[in-house]
Coordinates of C-alpha atoms in Angstrom, one line a residue:
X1 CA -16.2 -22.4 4.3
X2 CA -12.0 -21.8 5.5
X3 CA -11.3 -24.5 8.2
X4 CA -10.0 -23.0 10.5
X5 CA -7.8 -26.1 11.8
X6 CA -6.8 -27.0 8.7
X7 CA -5.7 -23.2 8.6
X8 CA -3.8 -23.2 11.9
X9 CA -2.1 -26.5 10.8
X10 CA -0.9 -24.9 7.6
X11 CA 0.7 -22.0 9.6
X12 CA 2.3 -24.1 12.0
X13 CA 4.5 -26.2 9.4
X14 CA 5.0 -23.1 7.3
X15 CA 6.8 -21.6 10.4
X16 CA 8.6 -25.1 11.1
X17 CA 9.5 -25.1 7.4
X18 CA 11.0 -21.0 7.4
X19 CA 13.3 -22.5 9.4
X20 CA 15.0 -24.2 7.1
X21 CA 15.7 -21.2 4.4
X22 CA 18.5 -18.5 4.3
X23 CA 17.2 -15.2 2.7
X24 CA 19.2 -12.0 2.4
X25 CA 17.8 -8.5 3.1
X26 CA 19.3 -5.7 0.8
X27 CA 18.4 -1.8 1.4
X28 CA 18.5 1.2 3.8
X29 CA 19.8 0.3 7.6
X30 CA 18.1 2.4 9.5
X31 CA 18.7 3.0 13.6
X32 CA 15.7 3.8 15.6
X33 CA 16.0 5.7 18.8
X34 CA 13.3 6.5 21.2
X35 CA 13.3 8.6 23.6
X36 CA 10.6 8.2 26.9
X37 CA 10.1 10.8 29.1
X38 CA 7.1 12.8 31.3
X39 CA 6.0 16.4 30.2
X40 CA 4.8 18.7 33.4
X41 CA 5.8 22.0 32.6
X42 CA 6.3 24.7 29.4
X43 CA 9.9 25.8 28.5
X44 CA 10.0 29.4 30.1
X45 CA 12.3 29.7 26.7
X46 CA 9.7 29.1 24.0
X47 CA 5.9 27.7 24.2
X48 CA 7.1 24.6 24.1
X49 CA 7.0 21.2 26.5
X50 CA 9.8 20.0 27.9
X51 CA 10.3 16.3 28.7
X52 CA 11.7 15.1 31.6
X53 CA 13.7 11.6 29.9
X54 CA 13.4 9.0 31.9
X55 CA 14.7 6.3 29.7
X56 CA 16.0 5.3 26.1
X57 CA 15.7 2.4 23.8
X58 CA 17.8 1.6 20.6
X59 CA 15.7 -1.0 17.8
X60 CA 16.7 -2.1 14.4
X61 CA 14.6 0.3 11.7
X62 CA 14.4 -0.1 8.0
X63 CA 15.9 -3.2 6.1
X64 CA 17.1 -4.0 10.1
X65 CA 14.1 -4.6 10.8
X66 CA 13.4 -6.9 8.1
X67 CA 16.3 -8.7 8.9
X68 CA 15.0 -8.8 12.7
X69 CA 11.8 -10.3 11.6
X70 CA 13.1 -13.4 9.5
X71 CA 15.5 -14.2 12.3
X72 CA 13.3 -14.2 15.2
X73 CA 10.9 -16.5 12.9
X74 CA 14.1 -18.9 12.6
X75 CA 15.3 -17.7 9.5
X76 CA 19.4 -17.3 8.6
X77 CA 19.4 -14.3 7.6
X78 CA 21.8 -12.2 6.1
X79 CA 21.5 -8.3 5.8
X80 CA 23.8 -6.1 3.4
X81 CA 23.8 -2.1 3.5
X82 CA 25.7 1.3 4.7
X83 CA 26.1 2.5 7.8
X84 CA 28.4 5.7 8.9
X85 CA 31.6 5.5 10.4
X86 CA 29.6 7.0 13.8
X87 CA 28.5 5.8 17.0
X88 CA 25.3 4.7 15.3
X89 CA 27.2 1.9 13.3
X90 CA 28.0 0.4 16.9
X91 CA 25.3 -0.1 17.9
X92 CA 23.4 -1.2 14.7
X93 CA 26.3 -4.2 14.6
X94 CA 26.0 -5.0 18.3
X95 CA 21.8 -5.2 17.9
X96 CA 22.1 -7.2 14.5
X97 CA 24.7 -9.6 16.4
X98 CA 22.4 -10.0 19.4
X99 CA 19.8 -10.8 16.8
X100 CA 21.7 -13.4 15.4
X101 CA 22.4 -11.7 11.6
X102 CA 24.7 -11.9 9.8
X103 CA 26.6 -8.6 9.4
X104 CA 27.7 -7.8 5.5
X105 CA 26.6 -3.6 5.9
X106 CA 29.5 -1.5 4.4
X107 CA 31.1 1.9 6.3
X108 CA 30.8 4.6 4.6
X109 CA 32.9 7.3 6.3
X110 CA 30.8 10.1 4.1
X111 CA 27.8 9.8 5.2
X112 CA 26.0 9.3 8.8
X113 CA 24.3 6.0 10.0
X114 CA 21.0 7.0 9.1
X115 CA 19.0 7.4 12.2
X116 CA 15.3 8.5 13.6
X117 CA 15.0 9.4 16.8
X118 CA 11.3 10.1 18.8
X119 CA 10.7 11.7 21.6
X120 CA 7.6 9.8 23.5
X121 CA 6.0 11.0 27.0
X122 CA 2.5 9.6 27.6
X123 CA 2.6 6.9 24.5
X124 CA 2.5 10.1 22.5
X125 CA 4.8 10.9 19.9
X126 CA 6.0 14.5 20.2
X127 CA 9.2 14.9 17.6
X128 CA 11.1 12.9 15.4
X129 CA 15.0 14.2 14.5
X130 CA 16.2 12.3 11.4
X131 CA 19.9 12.1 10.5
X132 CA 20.6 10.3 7.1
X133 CA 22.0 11.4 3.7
X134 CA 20.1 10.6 0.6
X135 CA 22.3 10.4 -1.8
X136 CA 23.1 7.7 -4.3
X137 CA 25.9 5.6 -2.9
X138 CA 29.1 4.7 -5.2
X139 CA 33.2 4.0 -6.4
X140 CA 34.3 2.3 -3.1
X141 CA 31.1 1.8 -1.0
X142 CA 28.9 0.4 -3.9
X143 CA 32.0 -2.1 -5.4
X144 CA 31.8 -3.5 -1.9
X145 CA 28.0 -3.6 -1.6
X146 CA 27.8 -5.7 -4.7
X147 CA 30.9 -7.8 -3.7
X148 CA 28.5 -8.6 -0.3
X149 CA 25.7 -10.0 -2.3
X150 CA 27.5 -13.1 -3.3
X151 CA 25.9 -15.6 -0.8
X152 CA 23.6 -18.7 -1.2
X153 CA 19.9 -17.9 -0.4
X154 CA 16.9 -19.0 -0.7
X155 CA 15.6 -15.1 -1.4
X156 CA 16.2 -11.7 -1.8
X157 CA 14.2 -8.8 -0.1
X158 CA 14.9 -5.5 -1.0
X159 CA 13.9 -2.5 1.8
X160 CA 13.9 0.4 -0.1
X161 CA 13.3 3.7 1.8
X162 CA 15.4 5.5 -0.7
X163 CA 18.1 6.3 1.0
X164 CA 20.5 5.9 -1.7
X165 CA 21.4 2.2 -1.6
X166 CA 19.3 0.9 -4.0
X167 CA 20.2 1.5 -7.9
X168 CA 20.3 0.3 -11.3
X169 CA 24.1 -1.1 -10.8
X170 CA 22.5 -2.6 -7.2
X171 CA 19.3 -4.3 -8.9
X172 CA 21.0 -5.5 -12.0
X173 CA 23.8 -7.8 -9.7
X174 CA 20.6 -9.1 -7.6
X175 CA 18.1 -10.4 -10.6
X176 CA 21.9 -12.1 -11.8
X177 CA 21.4 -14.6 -8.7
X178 CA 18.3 -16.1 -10.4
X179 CA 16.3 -16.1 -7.1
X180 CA 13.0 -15.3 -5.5
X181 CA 13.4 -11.5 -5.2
X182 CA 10.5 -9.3 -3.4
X183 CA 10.7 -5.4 -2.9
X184 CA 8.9 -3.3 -0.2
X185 CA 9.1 0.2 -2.8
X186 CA 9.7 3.6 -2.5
X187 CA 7.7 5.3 -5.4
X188 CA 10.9 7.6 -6.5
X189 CA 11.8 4.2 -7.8
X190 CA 9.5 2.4 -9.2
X191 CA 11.8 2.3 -12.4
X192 CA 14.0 0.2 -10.8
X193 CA 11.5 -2.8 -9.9
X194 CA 10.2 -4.1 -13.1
X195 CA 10.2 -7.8 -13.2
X196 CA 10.3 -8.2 -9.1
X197 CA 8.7 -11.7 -7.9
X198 CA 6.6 -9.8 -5.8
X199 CA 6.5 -6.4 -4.6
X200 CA 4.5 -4.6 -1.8
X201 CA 3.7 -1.4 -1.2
X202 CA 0.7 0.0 0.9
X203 CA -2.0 1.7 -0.1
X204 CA -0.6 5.2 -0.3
X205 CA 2.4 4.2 -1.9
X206 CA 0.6 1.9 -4.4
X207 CA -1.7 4.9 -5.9
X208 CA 1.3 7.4 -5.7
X209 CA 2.7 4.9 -8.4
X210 CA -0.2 4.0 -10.6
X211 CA -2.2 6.9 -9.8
X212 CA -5.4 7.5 -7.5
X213 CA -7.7 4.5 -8.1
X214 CA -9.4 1.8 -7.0
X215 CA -7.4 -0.8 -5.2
X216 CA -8.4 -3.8 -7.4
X217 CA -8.1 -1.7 -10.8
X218 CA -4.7 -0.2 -9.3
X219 CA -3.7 -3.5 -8.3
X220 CA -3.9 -5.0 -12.2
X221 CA -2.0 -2.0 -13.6
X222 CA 0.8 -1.9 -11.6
X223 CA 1.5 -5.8 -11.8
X224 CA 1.6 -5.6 -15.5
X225 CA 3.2 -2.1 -16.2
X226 CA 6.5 -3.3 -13.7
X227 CA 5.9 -6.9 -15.3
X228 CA 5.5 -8.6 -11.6
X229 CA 4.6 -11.9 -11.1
X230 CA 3.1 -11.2 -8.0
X231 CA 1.8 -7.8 -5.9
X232 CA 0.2 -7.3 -2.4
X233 CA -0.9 -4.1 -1.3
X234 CA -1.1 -3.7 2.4
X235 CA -4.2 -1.9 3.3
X236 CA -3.4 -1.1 7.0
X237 CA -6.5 -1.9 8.8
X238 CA -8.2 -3.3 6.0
X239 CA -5.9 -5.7 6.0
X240 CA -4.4 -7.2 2.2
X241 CA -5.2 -7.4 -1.3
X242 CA -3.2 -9.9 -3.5
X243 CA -2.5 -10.0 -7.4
X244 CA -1.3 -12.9 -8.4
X245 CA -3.3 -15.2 -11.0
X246 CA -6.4 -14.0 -9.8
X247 CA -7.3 -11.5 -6.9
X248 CA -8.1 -11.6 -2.9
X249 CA -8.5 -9.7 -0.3
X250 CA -7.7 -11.0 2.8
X251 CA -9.2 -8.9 5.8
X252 CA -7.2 -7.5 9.0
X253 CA -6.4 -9.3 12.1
X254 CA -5.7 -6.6 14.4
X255 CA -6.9 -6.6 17.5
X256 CA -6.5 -3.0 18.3
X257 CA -4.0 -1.0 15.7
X258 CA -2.0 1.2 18.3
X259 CA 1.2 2.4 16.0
X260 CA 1.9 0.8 12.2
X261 CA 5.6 1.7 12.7
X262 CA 7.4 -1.1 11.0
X263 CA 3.9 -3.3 10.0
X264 CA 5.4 -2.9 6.1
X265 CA 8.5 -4.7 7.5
X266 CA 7.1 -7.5 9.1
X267 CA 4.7 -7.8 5.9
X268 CA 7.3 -8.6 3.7
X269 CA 9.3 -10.7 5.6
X270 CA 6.7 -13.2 6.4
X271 CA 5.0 -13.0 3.0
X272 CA 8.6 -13.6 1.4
X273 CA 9.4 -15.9 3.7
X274 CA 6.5 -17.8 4.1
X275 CA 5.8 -18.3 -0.2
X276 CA 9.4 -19.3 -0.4
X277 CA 8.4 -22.1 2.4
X278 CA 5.2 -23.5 0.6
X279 CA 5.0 -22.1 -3.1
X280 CA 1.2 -21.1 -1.1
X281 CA -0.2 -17.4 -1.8
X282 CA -3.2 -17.8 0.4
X283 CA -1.0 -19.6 3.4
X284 CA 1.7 -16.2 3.4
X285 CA -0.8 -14.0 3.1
X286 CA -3.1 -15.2 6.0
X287 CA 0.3 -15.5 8.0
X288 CA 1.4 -12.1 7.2
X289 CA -1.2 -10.7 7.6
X290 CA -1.8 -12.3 11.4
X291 CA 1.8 -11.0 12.2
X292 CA 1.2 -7.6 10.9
X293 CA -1.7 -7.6 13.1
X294 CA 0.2 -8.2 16.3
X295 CA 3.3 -5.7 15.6
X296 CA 0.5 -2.9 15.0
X297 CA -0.7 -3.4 18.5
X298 CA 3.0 -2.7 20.1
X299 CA 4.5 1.0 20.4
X300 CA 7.4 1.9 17.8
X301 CA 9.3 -0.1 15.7
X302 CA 8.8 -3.9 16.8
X303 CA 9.6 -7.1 15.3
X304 CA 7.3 -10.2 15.7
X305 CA 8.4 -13.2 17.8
X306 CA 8.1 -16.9 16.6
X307 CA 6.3 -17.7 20.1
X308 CA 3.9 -14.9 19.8
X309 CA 2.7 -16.1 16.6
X310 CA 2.4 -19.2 17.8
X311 CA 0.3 -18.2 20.5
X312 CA -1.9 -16.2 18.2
X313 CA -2.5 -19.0 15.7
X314 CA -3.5 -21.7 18.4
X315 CA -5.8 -19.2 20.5
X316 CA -7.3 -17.4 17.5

């Protein structure tokens, strides 16, 4: 039988101990924008609603929010990728500085700040309007990208949502640093990951790279085809299943699962971040998965707060 002190204990000085590391996220900056308004009428244009906006929000999306997760758990974190030479770039520094990240994202005058934007009324998403360019970065922008990554960390997280920043050229420099290196995948490329420290993708993602099986069976063939030492696949409300010597599944904590925007973010930055804290599978896992568990209950694109997972641990 887990006890459950012991447990809470362990979590505690894991987050006390995070504090103390300096881990660099590497991958797509994204900016998310949402868009709240009230629907009460039908465009006499087309058959289709027309929202009333009554206010907008700008978050950190993608490897952002990654970023935005280690920091607000104490972390020093560092975050290197592209953004346009747009409006969106403004905003994207001004969020990361308020966040307290440091800012090593490259301009690349070719190509937009990739950005989603969602129209909400009602808690209900209605549309999303994506503006990004997908292809492979290089000559100025990717010299200066792999200048960035020369800084002392503890770790490397790579957000890949296959926007064109991650590469060959990109994943050779990183596995040069000789450090814990952990990659939330895109299956387009799954070539690029072999030998990763840990990797996690979620369910979906997981079979659309080793093929539509079991998760325990799917689990064991992926870690040994891409040669990782460690893999968890994050089952969304079934909460976790971990490869490492052996396997365990570690059920959800959500409360209630109101919108998984951004749960695969906060999943790897506590999992990377917590393992790099204890050398502890079980204790990153159990911590992840508690902090997954909250974001899913918030609208959008939300990073986790040190004293909400604090809260959670010592009430639950």
């Amino acid at each position: 039988m887990i006890d459950l002190r012991l447990m809470k204990d362990k979590m505690l000085e894991t987050l006390r101990k995070m504090k103390d590391l300096k881990i660099l996220v590497v991958g797509d900056v994204m900016l998310d924008r949402y868009i709240f308004g009230r629907v009460e009428r039908i465009s006499p244009e087309a058959p289709v609603p027309v929202v009333e906006v009554e206010r907008e929000e700008f978050r950190l999306g993608g490897a952002s929010n990654v970023a935005n997760n280690l920091s607000n758990l104490g972390v020093k974190t560092y975050l290197v990728g592209v953004v346009g030479a747009d409006y969106g770039q403004h905003i994207i520094r001004g969020l990361m500085k308020s966040a307290g990240i440091e800012d090593l994202t490259v301009e690349d005058p070719q190509r937009p700040t990739t950005e989603k934007a969602r129209v909400v009324s009602m808690s209900q998403q209605l549309l999303r309007i994506d503006w990004e360019d997908r292809r492979s970065i290089g000559g100025r922008v990717l010299k200066e990208l792999l200048e960035r990554l020369d800084v002392d960390v503890d770790g490397i997280i790579v957000s890949d949502y296959a926007k064109g920043v991650v590469c060959q050229q990109l994943m050779d420099r990183i596995k040069e640093k000789k450090v814990f290196v952990s990659i939330d995948p895109r299956p387009v490329n799954k070539h690029l990951y072999f030998g990763a420290d840990l990797m996690t993708p979620n369910e979906k993602e997981a079979k659309q790279m080793g093929g539509d099986k079991p998760v325990e069976t799917l689990g064991w063939k992926l870690k040994e085809e891409l040669g990782l030492k460690t893999l968890v696949i994050t089952l969304g409300a079934k909460g976790m299943s971990l490869f490492d010597r052996e396997y365990f599944h570690f059920p959800a904590k959500a409360k209630q699962v109101y919108d998984v925007s951004g749960a695969g973010d906060t999943a790897v930055a506590v999992l990377t971040s917590a393992y790099i804290a204890t050398k502890d599978w079980h204790i990153a896992c159990e911590l992840a998965n508690l902090c997954a568990g909250i974001v899913v209950g918030k609208l959008g694109t939300t990073p986790i707060t040190l004293e909400e997972v604090i809260k959670e641990i010592e009430e639950g």
